[in-house]
Coordinates of N, CA, C and O in Angstrom, one line a residue:
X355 N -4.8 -5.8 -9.0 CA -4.6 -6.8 -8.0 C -5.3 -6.4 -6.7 O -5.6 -5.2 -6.6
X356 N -5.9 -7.4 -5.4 CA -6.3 -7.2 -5.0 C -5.6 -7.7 -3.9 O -5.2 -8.9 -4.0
X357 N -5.1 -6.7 -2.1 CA -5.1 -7.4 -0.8 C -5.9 -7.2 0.0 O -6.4 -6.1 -0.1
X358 N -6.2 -8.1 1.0 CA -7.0 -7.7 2.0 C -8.1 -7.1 1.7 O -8.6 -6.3 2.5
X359 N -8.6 -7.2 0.5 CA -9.7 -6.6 -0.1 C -9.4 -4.8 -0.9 O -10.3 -4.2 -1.6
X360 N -8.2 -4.1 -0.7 CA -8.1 -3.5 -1.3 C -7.3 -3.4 -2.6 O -6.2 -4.0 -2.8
X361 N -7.9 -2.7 -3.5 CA -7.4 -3.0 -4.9 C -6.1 -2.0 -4.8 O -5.9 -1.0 -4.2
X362 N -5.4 -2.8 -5.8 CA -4.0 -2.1 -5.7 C -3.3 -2.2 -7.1 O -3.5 -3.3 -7.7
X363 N -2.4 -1.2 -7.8 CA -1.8 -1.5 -9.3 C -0.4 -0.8 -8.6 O -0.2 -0.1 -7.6
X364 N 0.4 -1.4 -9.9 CA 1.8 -1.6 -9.9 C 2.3 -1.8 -11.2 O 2.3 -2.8 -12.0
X365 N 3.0 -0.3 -11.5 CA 3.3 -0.4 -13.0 C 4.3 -0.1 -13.5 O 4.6 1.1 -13.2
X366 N 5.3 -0.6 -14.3 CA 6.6 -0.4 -14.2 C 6.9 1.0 -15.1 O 6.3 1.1 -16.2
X367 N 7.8 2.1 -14.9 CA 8.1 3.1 -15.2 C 8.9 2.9 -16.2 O 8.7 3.3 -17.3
X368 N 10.3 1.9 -15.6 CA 11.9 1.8 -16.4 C 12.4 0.4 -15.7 O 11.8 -0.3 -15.0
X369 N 13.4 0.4 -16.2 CA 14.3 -1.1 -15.8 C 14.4 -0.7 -14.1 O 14.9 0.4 -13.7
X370 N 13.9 -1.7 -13.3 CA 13.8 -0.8 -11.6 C 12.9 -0.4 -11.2 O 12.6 -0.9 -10.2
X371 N 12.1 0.5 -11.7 CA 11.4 1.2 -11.0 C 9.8 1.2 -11.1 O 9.3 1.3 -12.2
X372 N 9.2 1.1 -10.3 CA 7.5 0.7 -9.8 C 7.1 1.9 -9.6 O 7.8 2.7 -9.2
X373 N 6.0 2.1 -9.9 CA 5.1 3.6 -9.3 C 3.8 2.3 -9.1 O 3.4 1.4 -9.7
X374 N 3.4 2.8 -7.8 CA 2.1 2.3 -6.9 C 0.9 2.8 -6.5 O 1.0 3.9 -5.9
X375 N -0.4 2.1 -6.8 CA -1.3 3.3 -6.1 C -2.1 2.1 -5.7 O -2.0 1.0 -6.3
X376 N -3.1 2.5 -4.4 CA -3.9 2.0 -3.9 C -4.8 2.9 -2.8 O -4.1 3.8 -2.2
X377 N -5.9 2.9 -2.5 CA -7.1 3.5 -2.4 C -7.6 3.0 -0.6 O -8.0 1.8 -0.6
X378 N -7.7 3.3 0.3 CA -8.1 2.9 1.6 C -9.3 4.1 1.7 O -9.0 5.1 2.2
X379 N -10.6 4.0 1.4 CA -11.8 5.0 2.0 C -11.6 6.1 0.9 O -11.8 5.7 -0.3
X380 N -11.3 7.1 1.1 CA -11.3 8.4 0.3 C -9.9 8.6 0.3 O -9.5 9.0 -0.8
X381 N -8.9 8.5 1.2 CA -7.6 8.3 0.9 C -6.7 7.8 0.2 O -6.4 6.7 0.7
X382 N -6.0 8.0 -0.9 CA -5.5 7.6 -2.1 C -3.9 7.3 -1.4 O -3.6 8.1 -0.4
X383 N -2.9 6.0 -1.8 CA -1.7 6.0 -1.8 C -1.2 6.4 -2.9 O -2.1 6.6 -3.7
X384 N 0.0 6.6 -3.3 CA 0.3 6.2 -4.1 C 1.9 6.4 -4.0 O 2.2 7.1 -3.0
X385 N 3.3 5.9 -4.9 CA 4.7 5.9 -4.7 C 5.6 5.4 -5.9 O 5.2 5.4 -7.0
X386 N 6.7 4.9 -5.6 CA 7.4 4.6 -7.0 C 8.5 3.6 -5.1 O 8.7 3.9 -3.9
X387 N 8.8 2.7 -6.1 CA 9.7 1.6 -5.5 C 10.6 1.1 -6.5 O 10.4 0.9 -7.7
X388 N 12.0 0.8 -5.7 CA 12.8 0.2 -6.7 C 12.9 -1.0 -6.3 O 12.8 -1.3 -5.1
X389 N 13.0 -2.1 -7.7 CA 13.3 -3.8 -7.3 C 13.1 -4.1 -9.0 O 12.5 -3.8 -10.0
X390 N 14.4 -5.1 -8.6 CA 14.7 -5.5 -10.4 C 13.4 -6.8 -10.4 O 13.4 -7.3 -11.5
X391 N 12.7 -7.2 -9.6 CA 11.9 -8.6 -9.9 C 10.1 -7.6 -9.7 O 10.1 -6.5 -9.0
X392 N 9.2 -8.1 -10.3 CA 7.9 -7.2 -10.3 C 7.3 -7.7 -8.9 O 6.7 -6.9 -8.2
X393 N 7.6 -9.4 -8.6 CA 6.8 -9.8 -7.2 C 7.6 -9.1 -6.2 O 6.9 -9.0 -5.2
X394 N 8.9 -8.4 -6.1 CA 9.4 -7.8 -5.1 C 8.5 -6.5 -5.4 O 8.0 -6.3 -4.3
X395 N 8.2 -5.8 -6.0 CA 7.5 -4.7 -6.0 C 6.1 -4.7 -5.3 O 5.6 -3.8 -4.6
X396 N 5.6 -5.9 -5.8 CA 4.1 -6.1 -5.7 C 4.2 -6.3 -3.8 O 3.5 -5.8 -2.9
X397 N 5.0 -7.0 -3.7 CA 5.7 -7.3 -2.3 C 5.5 -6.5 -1.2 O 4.9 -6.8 -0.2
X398 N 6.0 -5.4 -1.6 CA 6.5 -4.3 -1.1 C 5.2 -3.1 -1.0 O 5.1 -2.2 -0.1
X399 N 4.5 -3.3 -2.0 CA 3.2 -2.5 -1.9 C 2.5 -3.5 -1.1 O 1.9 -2.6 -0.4
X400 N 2.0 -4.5 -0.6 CA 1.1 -5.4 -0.3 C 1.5 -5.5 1.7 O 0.8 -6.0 2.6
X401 N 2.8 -4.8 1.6 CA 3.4 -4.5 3.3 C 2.7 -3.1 3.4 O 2.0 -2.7 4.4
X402 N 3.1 -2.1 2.1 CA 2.5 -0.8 3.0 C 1.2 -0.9 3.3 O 0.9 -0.4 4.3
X403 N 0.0 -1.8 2.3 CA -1.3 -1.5 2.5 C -1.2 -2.3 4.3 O -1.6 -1.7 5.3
X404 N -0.7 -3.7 4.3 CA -0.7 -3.8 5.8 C -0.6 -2.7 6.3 O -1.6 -2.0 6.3
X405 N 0.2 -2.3 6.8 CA 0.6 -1.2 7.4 C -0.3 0.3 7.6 O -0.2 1.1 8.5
X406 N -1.1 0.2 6.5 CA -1.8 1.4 6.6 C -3.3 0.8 6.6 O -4.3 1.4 6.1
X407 N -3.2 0.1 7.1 CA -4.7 -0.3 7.5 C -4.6 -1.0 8.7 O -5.7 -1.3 9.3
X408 N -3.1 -1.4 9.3 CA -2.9 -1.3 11.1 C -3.2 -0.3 11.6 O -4.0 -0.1 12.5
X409 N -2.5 0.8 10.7 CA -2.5 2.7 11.3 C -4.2 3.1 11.1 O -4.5 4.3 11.4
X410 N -5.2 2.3 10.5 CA -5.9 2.8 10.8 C -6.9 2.3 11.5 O -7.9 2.9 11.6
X411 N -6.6 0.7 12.1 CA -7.5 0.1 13.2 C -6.9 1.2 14.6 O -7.6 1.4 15.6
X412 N -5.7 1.5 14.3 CA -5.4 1.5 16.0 C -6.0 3.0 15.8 O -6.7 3.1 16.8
X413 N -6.2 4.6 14.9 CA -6.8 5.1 14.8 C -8.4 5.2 15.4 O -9.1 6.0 16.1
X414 N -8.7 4.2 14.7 CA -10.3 4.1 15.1 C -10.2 3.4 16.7 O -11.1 3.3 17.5
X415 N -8.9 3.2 16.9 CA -9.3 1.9 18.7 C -9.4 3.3 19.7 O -10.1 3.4 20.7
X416 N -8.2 4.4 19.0 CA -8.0 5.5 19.8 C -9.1 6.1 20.1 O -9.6 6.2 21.2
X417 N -9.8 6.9 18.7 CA -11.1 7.4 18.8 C -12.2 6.7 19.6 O -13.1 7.4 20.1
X418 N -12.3 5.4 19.6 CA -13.0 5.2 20.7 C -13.0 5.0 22.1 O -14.1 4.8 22.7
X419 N -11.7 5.0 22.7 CA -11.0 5.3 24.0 C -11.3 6.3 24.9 O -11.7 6.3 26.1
X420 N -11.1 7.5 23.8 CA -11.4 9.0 24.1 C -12.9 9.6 24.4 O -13.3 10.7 24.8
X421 N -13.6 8.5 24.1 CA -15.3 8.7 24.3 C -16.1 8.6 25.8 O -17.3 8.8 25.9

């Protein structure tokens, strides 16, 4: 599957439980989530990549502040 242009998988372990991975640059995610529905999982991975591709605009906003 694909957000925001990064590819991302989501694969079920057991009744509940997700393990996740997705790729930002050379930095790899990856995790396990619980949710009895798979769009709640997919969900849930698709906020962290938000999230870590906020953490790394404001990264790069910093580094260029500091110049």
């Amino acid at each position: 599957m694909i957000h925001r242009g990064i590819e991302f998988s989501v694969t079920q372990l057991m009744a509940g439980v997700w393990k996740w991975r997705f790729q930002i640059g050379d930095r790899v995610f990856t995790g396990k989530t619980e949710a009895k529905l798979d769009l709640l999982a997919i969900r849930r991975v698709q906020l962290r990549i938000d999230r870590e591709l906020n953490n790394l605009g404001r990264e790069r906003t910093r580094g260029s502040n500091g110049e």
